[in-house]
Coordinates of C-alpha atoms (C1' of nucleotides) in Angstrom, one line a residue:
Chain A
X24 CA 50.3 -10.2 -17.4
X25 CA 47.6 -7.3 -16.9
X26 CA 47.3 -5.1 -19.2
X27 CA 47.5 -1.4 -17.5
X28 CA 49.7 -0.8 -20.0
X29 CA 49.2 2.7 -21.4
X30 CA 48.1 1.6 -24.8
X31 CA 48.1 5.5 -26.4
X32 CA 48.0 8.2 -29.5
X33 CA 51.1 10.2 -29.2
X34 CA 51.2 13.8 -30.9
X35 CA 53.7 16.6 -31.8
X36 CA 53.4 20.0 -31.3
X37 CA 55.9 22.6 -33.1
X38 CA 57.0 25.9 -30.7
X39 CA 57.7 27.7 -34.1
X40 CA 59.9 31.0 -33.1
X41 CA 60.0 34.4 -35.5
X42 CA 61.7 37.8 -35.2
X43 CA 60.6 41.2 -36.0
X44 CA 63.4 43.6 -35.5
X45 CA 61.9 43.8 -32.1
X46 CA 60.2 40.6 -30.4
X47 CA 60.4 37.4 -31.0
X48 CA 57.1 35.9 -32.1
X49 CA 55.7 32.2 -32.4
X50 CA 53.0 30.8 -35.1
X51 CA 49.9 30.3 -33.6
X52 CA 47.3 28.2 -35.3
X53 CA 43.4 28.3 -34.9
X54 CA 41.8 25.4 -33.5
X55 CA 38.6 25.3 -34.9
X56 CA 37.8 25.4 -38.6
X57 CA 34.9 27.7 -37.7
X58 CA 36.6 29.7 -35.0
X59 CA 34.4 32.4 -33.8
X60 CA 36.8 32.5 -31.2
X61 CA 39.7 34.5 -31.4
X62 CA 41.6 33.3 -28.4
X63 CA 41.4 29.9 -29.9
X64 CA 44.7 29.6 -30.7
X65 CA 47.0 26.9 -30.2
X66 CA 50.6 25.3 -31.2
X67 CA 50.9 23.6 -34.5
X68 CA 50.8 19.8 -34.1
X69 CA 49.5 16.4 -35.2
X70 CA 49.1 12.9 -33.8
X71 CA 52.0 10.7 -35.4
X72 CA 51.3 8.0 -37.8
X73 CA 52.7 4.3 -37.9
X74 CA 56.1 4.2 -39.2
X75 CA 56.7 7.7 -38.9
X76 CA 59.0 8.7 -36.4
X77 CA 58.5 11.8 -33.7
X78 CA 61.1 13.7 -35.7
X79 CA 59.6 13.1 -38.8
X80 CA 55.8 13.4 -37.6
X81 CA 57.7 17.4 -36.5
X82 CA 58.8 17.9 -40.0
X83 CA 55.7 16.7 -41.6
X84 CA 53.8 19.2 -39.4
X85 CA 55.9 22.4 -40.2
X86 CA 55.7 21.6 -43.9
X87 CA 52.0 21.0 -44.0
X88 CA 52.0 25.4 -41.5
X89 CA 54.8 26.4 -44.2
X90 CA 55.3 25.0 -47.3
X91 CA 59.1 25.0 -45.9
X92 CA 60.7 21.4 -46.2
X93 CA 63.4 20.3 -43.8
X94 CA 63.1 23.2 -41.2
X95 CA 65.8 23.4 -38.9
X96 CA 63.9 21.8 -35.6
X97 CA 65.1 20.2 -32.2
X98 CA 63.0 18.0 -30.1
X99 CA 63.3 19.2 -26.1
X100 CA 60.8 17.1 -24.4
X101 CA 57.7 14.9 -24.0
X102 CA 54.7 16.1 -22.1
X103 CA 52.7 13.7 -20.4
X104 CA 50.8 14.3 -17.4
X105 CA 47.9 11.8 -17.1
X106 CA 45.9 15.5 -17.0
X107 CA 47.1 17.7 -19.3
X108 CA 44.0 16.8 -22.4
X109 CA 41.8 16.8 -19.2
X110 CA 40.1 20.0 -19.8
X111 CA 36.5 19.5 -21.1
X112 CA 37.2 21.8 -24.2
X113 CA 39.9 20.2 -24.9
X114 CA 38.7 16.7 -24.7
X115 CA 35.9 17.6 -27.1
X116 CA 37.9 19.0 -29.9
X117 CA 40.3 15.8 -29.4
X118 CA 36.7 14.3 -30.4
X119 CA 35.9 16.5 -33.6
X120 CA 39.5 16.6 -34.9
X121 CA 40.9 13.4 -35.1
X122 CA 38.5 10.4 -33.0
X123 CA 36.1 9.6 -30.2
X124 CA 37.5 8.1 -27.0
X125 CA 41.2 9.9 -27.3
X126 CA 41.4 9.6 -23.1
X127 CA 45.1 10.9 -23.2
X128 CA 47.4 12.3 -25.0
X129 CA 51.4 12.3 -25.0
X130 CA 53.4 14.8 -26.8
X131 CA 56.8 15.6 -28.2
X132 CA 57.5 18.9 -28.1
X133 CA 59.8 20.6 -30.6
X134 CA 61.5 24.2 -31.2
X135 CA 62.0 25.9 -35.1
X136 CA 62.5 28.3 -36.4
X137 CA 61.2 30.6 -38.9
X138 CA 61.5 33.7 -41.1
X139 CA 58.5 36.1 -39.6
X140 CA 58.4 37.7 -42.8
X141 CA 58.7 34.8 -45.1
X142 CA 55.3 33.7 -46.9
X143 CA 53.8 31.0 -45.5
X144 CA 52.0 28.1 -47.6
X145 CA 49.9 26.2 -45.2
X146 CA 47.9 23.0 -46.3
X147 CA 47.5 21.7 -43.3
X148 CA 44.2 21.7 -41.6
X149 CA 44.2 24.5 -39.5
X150 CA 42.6 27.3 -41.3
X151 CA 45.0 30.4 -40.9
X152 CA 48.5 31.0 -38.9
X153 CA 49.3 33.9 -36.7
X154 CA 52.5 35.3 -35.3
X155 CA 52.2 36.2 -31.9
X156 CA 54.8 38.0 -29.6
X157 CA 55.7 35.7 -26.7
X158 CA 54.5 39.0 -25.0
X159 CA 51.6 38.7 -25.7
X160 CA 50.3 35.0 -25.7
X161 CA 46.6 33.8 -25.1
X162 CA 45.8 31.3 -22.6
X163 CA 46.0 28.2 -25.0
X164 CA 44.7 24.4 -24.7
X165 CA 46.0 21.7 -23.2
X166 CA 49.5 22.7 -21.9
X167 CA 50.8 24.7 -24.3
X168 CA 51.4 27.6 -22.3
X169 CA 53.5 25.3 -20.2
X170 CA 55.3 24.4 -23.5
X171 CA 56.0 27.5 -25.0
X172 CA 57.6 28.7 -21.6
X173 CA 60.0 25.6 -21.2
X174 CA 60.8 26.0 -25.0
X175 CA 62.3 29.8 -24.2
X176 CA 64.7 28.2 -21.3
X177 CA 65.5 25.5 -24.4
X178 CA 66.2 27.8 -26.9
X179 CA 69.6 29.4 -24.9
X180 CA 71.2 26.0 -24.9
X181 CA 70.2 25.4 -28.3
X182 CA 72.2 28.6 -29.6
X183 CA 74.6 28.3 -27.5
X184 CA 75.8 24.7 -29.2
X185 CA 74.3 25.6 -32.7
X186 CA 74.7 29.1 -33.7
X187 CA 73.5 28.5 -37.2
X188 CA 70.0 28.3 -36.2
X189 CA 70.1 32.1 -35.2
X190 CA 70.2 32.8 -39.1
X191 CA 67.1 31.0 -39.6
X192 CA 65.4 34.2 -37.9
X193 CA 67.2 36.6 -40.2
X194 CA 67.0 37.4 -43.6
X195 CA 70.3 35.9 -46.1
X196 CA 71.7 40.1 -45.3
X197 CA 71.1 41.2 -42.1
X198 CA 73.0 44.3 -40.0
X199 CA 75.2 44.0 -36.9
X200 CA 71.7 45.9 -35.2
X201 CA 69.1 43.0 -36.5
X202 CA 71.4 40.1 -34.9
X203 CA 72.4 42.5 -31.7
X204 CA 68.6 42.5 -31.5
X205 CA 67.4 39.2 -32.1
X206 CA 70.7 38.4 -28.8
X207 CA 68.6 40.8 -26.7
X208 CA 65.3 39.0 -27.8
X209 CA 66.3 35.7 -27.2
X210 CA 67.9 36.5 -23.9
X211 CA 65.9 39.2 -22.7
X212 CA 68.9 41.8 -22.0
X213 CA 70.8 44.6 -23.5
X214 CA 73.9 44.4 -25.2
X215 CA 76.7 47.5 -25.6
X216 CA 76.5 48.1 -29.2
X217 CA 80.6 48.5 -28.9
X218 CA 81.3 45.2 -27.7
X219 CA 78.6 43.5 -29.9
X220 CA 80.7 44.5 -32.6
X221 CA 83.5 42.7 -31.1
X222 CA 81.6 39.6 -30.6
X223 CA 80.7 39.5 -34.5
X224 CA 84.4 39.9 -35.7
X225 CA 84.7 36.9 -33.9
X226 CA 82.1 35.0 -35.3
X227 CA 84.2 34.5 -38.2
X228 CA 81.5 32.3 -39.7
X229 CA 79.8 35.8 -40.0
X230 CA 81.0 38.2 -43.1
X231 CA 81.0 41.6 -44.1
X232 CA 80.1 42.5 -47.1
X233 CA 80.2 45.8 -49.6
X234 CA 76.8 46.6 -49.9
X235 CA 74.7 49.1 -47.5
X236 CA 71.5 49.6 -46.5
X237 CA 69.8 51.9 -49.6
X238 CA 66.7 54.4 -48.9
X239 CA 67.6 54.7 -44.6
X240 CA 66.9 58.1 -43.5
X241 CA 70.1 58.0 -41.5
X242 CA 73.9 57.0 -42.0
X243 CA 73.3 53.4 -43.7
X244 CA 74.4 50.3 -42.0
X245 CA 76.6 47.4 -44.0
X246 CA 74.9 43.8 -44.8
X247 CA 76.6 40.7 -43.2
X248 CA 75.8 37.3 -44.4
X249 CA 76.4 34.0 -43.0
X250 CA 78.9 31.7 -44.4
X251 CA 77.8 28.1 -44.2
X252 CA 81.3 26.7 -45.0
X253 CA 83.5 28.7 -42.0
X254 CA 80.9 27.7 -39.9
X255 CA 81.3 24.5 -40.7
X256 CA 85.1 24.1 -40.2
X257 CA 84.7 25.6 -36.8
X258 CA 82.8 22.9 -35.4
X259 CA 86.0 20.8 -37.1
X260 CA 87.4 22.1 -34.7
X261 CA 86.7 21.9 -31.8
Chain B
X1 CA 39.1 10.3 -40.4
X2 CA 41.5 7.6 -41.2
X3 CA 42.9 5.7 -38.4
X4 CA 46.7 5.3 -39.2
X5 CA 47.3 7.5 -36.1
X6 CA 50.2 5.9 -33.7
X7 CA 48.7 3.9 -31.4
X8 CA 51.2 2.7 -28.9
X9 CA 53.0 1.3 -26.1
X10 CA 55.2 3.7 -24.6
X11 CA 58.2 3.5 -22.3
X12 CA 60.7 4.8 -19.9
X13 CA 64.4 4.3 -20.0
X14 CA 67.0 5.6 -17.1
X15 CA 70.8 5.8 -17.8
X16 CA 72.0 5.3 -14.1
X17 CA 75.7 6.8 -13.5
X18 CA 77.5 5.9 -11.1
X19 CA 81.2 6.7 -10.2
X20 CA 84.1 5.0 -8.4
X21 CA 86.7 7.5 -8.4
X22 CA 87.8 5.8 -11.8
X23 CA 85.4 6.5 -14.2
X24 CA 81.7 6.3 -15.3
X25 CA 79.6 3.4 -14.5
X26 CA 76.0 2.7 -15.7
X27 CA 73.9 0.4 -14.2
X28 CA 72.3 -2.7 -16.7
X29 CA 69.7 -5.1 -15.7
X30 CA 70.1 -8.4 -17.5
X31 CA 67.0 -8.6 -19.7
X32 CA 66.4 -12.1 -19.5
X33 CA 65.1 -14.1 -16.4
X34 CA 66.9 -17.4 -17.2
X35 CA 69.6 -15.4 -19.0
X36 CA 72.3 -17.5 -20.2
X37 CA 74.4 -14.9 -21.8
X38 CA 76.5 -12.3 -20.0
X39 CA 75.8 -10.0 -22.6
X40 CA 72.4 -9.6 -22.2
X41 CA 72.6 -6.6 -20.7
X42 CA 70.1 -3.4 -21.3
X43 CA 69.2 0.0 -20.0
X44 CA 66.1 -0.6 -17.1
X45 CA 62.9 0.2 -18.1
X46 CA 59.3 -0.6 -18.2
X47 CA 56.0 0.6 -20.2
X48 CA 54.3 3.1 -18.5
X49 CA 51.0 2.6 -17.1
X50 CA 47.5 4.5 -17.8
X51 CA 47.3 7.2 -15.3
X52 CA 50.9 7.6 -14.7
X53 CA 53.4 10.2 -16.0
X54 CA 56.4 9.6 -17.7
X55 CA 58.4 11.2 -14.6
X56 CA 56.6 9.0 -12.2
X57 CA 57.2 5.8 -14.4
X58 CA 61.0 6.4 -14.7
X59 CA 60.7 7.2 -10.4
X60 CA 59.0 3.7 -10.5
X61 CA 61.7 2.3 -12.3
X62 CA 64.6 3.2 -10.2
X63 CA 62.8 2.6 -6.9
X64 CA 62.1 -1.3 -8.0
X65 CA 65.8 -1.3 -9.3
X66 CA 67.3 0.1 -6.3
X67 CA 65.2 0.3 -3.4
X68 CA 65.7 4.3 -3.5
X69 CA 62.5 6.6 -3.6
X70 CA 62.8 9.9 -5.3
X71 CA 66.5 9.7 -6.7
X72 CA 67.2 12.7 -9.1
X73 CA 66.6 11.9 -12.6
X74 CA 66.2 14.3 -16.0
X75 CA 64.2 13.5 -18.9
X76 CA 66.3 14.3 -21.7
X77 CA 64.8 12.4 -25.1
X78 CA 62.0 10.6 -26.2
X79 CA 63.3 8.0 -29.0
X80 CA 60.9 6.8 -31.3
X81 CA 62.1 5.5 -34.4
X82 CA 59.9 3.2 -36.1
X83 CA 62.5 0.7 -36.7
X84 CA 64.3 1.0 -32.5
X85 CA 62.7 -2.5 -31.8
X86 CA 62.6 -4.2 -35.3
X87 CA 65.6 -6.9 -34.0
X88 CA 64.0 -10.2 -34.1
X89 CA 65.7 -10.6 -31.0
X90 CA 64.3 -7.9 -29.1
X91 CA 60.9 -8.8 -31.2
X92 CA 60.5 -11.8 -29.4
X93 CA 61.9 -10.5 -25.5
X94 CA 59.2 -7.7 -25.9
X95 CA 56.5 -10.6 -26.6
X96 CA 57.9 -12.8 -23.5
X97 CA 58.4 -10.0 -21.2
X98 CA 54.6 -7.9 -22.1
X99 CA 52.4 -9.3 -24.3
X100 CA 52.5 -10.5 -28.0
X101 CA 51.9 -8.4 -30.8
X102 CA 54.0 -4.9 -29.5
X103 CA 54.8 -3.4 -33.1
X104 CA 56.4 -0.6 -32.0
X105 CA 58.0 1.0 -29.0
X106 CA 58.4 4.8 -27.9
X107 CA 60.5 5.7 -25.1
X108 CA 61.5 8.3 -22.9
X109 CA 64.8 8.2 -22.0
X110 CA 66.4 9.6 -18.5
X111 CA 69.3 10.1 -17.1
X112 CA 69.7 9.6 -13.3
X113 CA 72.5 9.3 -10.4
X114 CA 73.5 6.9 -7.4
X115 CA 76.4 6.3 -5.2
X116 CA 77.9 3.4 -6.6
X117 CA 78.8 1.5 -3.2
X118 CA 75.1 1.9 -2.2
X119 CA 73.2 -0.9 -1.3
X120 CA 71.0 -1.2 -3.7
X121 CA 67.3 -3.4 -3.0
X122 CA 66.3 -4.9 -6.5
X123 CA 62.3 -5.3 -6.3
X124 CA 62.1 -5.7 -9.9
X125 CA 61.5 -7.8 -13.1
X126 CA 65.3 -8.1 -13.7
X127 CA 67.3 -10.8 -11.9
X128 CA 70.2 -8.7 -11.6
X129 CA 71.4 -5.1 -12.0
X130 CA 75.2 -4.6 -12.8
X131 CA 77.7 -1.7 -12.7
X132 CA 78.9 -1.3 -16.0
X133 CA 82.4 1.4 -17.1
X134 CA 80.9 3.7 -20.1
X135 CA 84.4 2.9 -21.4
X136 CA 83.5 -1.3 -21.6
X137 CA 79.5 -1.2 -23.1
X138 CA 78.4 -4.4 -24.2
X139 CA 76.2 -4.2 -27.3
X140 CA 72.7 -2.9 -25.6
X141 CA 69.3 -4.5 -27.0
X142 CA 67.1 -1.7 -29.1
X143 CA 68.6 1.7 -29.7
X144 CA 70.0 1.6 -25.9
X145 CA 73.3 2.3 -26.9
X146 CA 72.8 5.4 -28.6
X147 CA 70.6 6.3 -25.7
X148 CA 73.9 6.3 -23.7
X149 CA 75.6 7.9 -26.0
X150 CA 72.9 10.6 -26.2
X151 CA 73.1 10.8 -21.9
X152 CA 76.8 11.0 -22.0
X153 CA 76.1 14.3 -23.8
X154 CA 73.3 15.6 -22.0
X155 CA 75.1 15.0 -18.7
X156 CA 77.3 18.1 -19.1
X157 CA 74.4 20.5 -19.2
X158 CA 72.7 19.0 -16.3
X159 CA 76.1 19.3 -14.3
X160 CA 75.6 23.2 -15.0
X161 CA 72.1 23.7 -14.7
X162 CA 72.1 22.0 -10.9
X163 CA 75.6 21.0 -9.8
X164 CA 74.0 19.6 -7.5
X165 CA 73.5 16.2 -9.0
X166 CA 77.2 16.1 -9.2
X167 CA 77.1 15.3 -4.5
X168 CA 74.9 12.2 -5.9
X169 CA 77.7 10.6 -7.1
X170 CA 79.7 11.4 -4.1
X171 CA 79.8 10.1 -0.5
X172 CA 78.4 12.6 2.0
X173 CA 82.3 13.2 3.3
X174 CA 84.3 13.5 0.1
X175 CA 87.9 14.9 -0.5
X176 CA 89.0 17.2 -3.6
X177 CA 90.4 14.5 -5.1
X178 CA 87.3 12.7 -5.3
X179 CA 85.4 15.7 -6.7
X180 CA 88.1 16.5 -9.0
X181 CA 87.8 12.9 -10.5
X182 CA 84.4 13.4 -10.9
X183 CA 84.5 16.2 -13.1
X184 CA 87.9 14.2 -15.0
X185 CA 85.3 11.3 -15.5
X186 CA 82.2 13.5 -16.8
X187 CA 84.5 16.1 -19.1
X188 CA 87.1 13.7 -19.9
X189 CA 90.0 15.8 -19.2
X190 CA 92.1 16.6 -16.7
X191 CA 92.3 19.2 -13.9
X192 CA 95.0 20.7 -12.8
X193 CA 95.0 20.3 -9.1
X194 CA 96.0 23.9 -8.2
X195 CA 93.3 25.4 -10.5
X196 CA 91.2 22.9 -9.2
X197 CA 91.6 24.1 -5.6
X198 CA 90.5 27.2 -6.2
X199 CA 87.1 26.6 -8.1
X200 CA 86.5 24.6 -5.2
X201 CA 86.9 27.5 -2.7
X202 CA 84.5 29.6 -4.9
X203 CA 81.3 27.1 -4.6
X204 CA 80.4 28.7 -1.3
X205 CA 78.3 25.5 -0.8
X206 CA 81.0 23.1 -0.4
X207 CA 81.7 23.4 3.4
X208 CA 85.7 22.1 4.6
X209 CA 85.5 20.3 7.1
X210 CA 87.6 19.5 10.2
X211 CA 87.7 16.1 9.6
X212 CA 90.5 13.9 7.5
X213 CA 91.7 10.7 6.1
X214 CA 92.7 8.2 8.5
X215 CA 94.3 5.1 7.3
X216 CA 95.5 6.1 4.5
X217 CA 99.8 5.6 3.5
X218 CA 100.0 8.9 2.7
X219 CA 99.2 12.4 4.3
X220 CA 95.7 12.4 5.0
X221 CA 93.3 14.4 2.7
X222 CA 90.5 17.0 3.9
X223 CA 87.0 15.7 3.6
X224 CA 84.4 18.6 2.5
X225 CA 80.8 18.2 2.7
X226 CA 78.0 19.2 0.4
X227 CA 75.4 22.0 1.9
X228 CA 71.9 22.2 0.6
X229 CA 70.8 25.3 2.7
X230 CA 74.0 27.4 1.2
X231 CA 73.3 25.8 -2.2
X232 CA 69.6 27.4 -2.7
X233 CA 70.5 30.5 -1.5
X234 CA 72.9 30.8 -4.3
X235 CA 69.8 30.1 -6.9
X236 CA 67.8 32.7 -5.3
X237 CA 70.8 35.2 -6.2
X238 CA 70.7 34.7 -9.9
Chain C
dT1 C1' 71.2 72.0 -39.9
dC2 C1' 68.9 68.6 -37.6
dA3 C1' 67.4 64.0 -36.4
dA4 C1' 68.4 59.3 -36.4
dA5 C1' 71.1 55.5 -36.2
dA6 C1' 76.0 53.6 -37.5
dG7 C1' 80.4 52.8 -36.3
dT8 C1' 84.5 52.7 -33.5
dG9 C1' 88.9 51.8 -28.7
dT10 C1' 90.4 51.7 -24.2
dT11 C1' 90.3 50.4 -19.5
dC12 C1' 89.2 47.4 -15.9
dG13 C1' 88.1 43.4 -13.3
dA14 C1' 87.1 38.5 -13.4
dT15 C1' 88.2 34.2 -15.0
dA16 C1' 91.0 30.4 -16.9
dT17 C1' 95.5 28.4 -17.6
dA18 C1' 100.2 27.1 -16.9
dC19 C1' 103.5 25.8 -13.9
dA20 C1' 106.9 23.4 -9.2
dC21 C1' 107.8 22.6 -4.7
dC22 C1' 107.1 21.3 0.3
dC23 C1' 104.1 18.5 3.6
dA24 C1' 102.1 14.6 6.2
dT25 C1' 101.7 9.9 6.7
dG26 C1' 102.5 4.7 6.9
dC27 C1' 105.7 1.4 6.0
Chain D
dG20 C1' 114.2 7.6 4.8
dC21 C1' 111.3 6.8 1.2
dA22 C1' 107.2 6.3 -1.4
dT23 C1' 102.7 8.2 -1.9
dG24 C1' 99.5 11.5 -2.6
dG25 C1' 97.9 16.2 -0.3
dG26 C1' 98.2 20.9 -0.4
dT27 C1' 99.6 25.5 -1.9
dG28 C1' 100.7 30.9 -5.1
dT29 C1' 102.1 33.6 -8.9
dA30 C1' 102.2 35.2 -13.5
dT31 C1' 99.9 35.5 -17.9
dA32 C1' 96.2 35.5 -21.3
dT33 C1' 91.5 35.8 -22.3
dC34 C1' 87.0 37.4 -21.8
dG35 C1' 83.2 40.3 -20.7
dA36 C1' 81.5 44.9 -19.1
dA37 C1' 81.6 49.8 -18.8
dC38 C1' 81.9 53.9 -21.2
dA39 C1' 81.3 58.7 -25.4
dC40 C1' 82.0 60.7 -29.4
dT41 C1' 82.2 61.1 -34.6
dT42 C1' 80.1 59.8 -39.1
dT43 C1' 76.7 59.3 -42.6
dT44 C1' 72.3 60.0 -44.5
dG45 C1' 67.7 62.0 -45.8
dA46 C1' 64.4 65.3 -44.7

DNA sequence: TCAAAAGTGTTCGATATACACCCATGC
DNA sequence: GCATGGGTGTATATCGAACACTTTTGA
């Protein structure tokens, strides 16, 4: 039988989302240890190793940008245009990174999740992180524009069946105003702060508790937290 | 740098639905040439060649399993545990049906659509292609059975992304019934016929026509037709 | 007392659900 | 004339959207 086989590395690459109280960001990595390069930023990833499996390879990658084991992450597709490592620039820091002779390149692409403010410990090979508002994106390698912009369309469906991952962006007390913004980040729209409210009473996996805001220069607002174990019963459920 | 980077075969997978105003159907190729053994039955598939996209390799796929060029399909997973092909069994098909020595297997899994009374022209490997009721699965070589599993999900939020894909299943003249069935078979529930009625008045791009049933021992249903031209105007609206 | 953001209810339209009878056809 | 499936309307509940004023706090 010939052998036209594609006979090939296959890689991950991480769309890590963070929120601000305004925008939502993702962690940008710099490509080359000796960047002089600003713009030479990219998504986290990492070829996959033998007898490691594409989710693993995901989780191995955010722990080595974090220091945070067992993210919350969902896979959404694989990339694989016969062009997309085609760029010249591209191809030669394929060379320098990992091995001569890497003609192509398949990926898995995955979504997560991440506190913005939440100190990162990164050991992986990149030399520094960097949130960047989706606003504001470089033009990045390969097709990881193309990525990040198919991982916004994911991320709807993904809170839509798992709302938990919503609290992965949010610190363990958070006001009705921080999730009502981090809705109108994700989905790009405004929400009427009076029905808002009625959507969170609803979310009964979503509690009220005593304490308030301390030190605000205005009327303080109360802390909600996110209880793990209604949550859970709801998807009993249905 | 150490080489114990992936180095792989990869493949695509399609889950096929079909529909009979019953239920589900997917279509199975039997794996084996000189097959012996009705239950040898497996999602089709093939490694993907260098040069070729994932997408186009899955379009290969379907046009050499039924004859039909450019049938919808949707990625929707790649699957790549390290243990999927680790069967003896499936060890030793991989080795008669490639080349010795395939360690490991990645694949790309997608979901696609055909009328299920439609002639269908079998250019490839397999000897024979069979329609198969989700409800009566054999036991599926490799992880194929999760993969249909895993489709059987997917295929709700494909239905409402583009119902479109739904007039694939469908003969060009269909009756509410039939649709209504349809949606029974892919939601698993019923629809109450009334109700029914009137969601069907509200997709604009599902035309009445003046045409009915002949034949039939009973009074003779309204066929309806799908329209394209009404159905992308409707996207430009959102 | 002012600025800044928190908190709170009602109305309306659209949508989903529940439910029962007559109609057309072939035999 | 009867068996079979086609076709239709109304009433109710639920959900989402629009909309404005009072409260609390620190400066």
């Amino acid at each position: 039988m010939k052998n036209n086989f594609i006979h090939t590395y296959v890689s991950v690459d991480c769309v890590v989302f963070g929120f601000d109280d305004d925008q939502l960001h993702i962690l940008l990595v710099q490509r080359n240890v000796d960047a002089n390069n600003s713009k030479d930023l990219k998504l986290p990833g990492s070829l996959i190793f033998n007898e490691e499996d594409v989710d693993d390879a995901a989780h191995r990658v955010l722990y080595e940008l974090t220091g945070i084991k067992k993210m919350a992450l969902k896979q959404f597709r694989c990339f694989a245009s016969p062009h997309r490592a085609s760029n010249p620039d591209d191809m030669k820091w394929l060379d320098q990174a990992y091995q001569p002779n890497i003609n192509r390149l398949i990926t898995v692409a995955y979504l997560s999740l991440c506190k913005i403010d939440r100190k990162l410990t990164n050991i992986s090979k990149y030399k520094s992180s960097k949130w960047t508002p989706v606003s504001q994106l470089p033009k990045m390698p390969f097709d990881h524009n193309i990525i990040v912009e198919e991982s916004l369309k994911e991320i709807h469906n993904w809170v839509e069946n798992e709302p938990v991952i919503l609290f992965e962006l949010l610190p363990a007390k958070f006001t009705a105003t921080e999730l009502r913004l981090l809705y109108e980040a994700i989905y790009n729209r405004k929400y009427d702060v009076r029905n808002f409210h009625k959507k969170l009473v609803q979310m009964k996996y979503i509690l009220p508790l005593d304490e308030k805001q301390e030190n605000v220069k205005h009327r303080a607002a109360r802390y909600y937290k996110f209880d793990r174990i209604t949550y859970n019963k709801r998807k009993i459920g249905i």
